[in-house]
PDB file of C-alpha atoms in Angstrom:
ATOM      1  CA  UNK A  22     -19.512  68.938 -29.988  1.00  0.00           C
ATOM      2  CA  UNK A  23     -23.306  69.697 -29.168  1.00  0.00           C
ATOM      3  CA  UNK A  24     -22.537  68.593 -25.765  1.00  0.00           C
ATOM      4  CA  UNK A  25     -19.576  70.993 -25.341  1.00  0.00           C
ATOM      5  CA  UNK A  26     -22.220  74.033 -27.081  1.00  0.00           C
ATOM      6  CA  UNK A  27     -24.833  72.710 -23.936  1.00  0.00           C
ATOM      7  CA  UNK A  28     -22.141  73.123 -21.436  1.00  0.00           C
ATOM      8  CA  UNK A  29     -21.272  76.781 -22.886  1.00  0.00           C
ATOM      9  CA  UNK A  30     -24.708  77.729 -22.821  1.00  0.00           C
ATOM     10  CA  UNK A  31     -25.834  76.375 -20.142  1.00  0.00           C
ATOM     11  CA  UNK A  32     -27.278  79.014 -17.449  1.00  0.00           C
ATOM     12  CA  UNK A  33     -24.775  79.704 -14.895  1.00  0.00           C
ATOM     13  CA  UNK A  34     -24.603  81.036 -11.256  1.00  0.00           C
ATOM     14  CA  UNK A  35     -22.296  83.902 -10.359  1.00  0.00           C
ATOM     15  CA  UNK A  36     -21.459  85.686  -7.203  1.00  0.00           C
ATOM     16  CA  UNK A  37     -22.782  89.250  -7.711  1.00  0.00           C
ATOM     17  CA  UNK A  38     -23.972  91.387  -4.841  1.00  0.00           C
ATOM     18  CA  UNK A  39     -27.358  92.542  -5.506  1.00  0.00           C
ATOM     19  CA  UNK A  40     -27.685  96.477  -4.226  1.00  0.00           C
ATOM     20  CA  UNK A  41     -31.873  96.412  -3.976  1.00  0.00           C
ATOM     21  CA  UNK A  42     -32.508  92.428  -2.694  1.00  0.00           C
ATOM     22  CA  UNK A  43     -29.353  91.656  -1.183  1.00  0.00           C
ATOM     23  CA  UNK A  44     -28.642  88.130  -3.020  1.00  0.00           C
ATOM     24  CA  UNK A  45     -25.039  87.391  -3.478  1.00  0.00           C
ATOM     25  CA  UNK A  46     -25.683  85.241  -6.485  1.00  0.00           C
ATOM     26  CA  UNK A  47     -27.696  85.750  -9.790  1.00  0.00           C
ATOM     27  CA  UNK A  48     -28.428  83.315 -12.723  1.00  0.00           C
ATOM     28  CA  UNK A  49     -26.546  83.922 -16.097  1.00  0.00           C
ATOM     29  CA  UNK A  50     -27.023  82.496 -19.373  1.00  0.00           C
ATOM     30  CA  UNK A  51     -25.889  83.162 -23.087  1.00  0.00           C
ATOM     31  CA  UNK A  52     -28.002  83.527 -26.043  1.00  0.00           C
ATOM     32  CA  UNK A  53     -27.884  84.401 -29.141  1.00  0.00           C
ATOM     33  CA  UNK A  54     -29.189  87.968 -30.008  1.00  0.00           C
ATOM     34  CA  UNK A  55     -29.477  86.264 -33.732  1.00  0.00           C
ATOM     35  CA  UNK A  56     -27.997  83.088 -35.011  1.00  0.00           C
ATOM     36  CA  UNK A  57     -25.312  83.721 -37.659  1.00  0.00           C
ATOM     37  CA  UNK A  58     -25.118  82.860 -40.960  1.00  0.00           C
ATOM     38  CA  UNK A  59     -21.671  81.192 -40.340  1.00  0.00           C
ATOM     39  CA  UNK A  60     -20.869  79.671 -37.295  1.00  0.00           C
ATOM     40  CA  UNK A  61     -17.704  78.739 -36.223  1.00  0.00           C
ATOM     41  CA  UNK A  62     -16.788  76.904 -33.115  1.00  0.00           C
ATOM     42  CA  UNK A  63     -13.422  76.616 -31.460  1.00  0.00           C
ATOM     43  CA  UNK A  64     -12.527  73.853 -28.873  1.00  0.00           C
ATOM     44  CA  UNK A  65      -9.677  74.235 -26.450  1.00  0.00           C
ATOM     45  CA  UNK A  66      -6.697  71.675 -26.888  1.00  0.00           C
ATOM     46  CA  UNK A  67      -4.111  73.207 -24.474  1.00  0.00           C
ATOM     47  CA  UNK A  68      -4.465  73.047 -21.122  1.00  0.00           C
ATOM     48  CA  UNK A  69      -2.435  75.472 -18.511  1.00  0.00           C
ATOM     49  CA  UNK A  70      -1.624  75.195 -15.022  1.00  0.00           C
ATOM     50  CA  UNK A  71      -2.801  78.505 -12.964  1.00  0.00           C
ATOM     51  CA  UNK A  72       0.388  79.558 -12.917  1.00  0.00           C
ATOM     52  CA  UNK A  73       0.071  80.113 -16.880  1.00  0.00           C
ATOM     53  CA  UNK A  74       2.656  77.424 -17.840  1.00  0.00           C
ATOM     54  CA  UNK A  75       1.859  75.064 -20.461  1.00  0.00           C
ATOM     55  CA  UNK A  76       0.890  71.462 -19.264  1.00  0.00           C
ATOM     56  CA  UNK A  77       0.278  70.024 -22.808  1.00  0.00           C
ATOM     57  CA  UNK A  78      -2.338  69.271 -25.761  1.00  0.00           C
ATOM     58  CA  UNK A  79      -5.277  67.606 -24.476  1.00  0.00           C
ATOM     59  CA  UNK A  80      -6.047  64.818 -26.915  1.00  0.00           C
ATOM     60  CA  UNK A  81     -10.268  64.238 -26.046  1.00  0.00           C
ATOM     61  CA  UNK A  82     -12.663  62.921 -28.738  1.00  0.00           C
ATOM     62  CA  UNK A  83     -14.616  65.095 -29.742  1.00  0.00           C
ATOM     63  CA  UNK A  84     -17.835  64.274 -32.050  1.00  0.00           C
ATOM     64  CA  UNK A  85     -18.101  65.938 -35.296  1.00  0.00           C
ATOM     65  CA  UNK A  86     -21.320  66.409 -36.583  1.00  0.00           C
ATOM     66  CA  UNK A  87     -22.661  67.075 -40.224  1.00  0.00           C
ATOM     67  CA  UNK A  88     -25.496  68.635 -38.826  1.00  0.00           C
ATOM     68  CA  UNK A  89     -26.312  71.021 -35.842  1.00  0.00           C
ATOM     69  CA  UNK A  90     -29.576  72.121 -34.634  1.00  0.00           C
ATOM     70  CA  UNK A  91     -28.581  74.902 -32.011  1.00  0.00           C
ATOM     71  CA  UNK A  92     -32.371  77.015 -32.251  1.00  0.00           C
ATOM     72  CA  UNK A  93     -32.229  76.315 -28.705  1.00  0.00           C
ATOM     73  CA  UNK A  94     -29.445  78.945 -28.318  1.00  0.00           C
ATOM     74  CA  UNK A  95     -31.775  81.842 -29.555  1.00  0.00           C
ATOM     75  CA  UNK A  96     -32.714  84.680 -27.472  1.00  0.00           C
ATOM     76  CA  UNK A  97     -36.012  83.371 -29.330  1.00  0.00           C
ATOM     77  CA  UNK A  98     -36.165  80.143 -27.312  1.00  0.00           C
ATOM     78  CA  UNK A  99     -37.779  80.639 -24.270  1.00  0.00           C
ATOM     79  CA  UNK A 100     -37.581  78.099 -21.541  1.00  0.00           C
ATOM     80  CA  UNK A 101     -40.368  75.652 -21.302  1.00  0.00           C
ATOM     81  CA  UNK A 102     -40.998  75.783 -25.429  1.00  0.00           C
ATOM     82  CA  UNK A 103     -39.961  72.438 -27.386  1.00  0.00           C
ATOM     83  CA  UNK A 104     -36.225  74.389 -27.170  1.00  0.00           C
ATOM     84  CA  UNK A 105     -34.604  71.580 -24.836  1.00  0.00           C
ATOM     85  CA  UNK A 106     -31.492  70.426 -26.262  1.00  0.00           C
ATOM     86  CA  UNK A 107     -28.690  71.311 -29.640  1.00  0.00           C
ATOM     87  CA  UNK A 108     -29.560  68.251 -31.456  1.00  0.00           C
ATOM     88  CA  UNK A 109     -27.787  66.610 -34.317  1.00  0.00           C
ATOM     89  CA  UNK A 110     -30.194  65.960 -37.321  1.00  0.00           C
ATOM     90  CA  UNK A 111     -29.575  62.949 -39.345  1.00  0.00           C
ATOM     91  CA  UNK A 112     -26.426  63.528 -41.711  1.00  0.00           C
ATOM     92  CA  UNK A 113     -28.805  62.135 -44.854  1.00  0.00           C
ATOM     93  CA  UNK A 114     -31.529  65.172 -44.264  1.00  0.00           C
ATOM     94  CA  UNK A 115     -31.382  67.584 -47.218  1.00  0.00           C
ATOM     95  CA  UNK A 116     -31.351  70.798 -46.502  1.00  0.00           C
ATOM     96  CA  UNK A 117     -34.672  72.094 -45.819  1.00  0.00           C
ATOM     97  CA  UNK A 118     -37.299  73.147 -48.236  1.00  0.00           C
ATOM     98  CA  UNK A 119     -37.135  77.901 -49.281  1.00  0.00           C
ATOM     99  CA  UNK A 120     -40.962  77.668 -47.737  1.00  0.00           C
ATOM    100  CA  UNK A 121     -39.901  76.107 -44.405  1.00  0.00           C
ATOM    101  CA  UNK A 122     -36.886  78.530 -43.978  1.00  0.00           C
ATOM    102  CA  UNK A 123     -38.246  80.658 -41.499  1.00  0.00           C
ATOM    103  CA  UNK A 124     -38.990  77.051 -39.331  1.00  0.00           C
ATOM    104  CA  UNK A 125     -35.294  76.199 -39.539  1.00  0.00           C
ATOM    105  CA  UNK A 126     -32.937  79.195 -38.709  1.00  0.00           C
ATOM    106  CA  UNK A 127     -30.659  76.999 -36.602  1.00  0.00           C
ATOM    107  CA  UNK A 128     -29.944  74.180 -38.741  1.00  0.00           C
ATOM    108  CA  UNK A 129     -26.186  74.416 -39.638  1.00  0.00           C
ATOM    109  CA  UNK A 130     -24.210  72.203 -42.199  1.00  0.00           C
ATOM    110  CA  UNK A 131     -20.650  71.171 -41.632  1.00  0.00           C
ATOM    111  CA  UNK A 132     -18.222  72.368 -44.450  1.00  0.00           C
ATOM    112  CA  UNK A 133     -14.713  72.220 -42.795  1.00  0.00           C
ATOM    113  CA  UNK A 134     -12.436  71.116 -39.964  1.00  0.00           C
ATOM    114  CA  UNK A 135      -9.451  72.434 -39.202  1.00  0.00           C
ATOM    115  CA  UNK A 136      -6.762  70.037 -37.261  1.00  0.00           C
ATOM    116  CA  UNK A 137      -3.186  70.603 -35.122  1.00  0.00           C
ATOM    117  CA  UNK A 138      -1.807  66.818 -35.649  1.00  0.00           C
ATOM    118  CA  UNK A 139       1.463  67.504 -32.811  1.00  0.00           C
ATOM    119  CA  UNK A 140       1.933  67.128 -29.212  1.00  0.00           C
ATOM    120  CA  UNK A 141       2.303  71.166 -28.189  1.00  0.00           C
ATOM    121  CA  UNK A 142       1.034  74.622 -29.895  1.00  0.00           C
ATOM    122  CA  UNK A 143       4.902  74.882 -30.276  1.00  0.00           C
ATOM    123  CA  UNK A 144       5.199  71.486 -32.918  1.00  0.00           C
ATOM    124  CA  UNK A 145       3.023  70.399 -35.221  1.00  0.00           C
ATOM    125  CA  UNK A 146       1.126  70.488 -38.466  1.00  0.00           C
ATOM    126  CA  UNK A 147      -2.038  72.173 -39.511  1.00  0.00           C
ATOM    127  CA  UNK A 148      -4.081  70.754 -41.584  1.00  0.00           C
ATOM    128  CA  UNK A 149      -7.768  71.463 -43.198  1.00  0.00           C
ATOM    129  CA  UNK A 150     -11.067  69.751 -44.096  1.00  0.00           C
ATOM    130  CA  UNK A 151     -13.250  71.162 -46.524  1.00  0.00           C
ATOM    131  CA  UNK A 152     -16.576  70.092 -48.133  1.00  0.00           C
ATOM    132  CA  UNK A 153     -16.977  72.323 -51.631  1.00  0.00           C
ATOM    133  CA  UNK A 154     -20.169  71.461 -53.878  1.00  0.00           C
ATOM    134  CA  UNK A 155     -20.894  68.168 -51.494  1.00  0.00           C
ATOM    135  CA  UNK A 156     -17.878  66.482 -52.306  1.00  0.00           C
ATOM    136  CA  UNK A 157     -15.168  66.532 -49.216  1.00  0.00           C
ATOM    137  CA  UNK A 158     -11.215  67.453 -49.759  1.00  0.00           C
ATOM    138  CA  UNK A 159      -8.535  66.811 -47.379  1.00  0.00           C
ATOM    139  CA  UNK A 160      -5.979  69.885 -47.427  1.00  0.00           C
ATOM    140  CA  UNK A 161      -2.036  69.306 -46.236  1.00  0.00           C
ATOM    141  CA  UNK A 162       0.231  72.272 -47.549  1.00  0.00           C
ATOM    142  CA  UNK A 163       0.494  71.684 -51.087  1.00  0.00           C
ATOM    143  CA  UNK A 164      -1.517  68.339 -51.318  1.00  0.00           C
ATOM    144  CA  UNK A 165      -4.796  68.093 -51.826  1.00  0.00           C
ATOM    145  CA  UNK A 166      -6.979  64.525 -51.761  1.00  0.00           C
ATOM    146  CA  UNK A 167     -10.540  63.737 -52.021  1.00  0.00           C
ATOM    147  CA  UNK A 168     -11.798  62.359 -48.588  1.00  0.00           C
ATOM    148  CA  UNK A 169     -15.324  61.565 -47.252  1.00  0.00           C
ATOM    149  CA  UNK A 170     -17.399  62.544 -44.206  1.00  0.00           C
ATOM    150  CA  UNK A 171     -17.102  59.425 -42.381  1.00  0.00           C
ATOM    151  CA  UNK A 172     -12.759  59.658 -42.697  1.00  0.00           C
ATOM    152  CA  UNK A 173     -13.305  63.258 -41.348  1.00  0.00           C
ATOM    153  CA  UNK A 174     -14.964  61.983 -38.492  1.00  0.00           C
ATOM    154  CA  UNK A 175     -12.828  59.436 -37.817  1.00  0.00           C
ATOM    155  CA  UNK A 176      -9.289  60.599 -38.428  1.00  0.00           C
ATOM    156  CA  UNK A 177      -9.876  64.265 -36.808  1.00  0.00           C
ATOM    157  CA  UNK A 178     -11.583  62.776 -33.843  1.00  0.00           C
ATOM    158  CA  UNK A 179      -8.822  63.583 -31.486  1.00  0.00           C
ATOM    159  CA  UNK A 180      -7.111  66.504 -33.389  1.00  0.00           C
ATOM    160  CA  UNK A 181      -9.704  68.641 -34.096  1.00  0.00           C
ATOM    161  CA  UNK A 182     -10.266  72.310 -33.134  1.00  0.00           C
ATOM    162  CA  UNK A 183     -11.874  74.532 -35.369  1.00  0.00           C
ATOM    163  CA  UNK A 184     -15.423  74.009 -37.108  1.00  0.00           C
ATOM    164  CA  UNK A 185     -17.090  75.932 -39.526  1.00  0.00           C
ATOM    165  CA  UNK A 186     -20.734  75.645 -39.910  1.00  0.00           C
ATOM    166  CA  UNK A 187     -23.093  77.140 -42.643  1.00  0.00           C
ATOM    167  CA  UNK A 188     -26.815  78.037 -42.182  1.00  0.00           C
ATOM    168  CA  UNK A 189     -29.120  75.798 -44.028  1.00  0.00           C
ATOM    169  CA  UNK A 190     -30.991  78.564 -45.523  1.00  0.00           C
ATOM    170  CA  UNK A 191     -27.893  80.073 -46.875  1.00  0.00           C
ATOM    171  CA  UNK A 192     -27.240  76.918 -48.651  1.00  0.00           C
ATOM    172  CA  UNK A 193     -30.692  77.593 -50.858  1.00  0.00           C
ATOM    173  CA  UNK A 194     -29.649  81.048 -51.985  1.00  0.00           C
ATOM    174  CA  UNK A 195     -25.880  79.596 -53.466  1.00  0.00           C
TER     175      UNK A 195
END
């Protein structure tokens, strides 16, 4: 997953006709104007043809961490600071300390998953992740069971598409 938020971000070249130098390329890249206080990340399972018809699910593992660090995706960052990569801070870090706050506006906490366990967007099953007061619960229509992180990780692996990510600091004010 941080690798997939690299790619996104990473700066791109586009063809665009400059009207004062004359280049036919320029350099984009995305930023955040300011990081959210939720952050939820979507990864594409269904791949098309260019025609528009459906080829299938794409099945990739995908690594789900308990922790993102994505400062790096600030307008903040500037290139050439210590902003070089979204890192994934160990899982057993607490969030961080109300005086250090202002030091740690991209750290993000996982607190659900959501999964599409099927072969098309046409058949299958939703089903949810969520982590509520540290403990994590595994959601299936009308069942509920207690799960942990490491059976998340695991078992969503390869059906996984939708993350939702808190803000550290936010954590301290709930």
């Amino acid at each position: 997953l941080a690798q997939l938020l690299e790619d996104y971000f990473a700066t791109d070249e586009v063809e665009l006709k400059c009207s004062s130098c004359g280049h036919d390329t320029a350099q984009v890249q995305h930023r955040f104007s300011q990081l959210p206080q939720a952050l939820v990340l979507h990864v594409q399972r269904y791949a098309f043809t260019r025609g528009g018809s459906r080829e299938g699910k794409r099945q990739d593992s995908v690594q789900i961490p308990s922790r993102l660090d994505i400062t790096k995706l600030s307008k903040d960052c500037i290139k050439g600071s210590q902003c070089n990569r979204v890192s994934i801070p160990d899982s057993n870090t607490p969030p961080v300390p109300h005086n250090l706050r202002a030091r740690t506006k991209g750290l993000y906490s996982l607190h659900a998953v959501i999964s599409h366990l099927g072969e098309s967007r046409e058949c299958g099953h939703y089903i949810c992740d969520v982590r509520e007061s540290g403990q994590w619960y595994f959601y299936d229509d009308v069942n509920m069971h207690v799960v942990d992180l490491h059976y998340v990780r695991a078992q969503r692996k390869n059906s996984c598409y939708l993350f939702f990510y808190l803000r550290d600091d936010n954590l301290l004010e709930s």
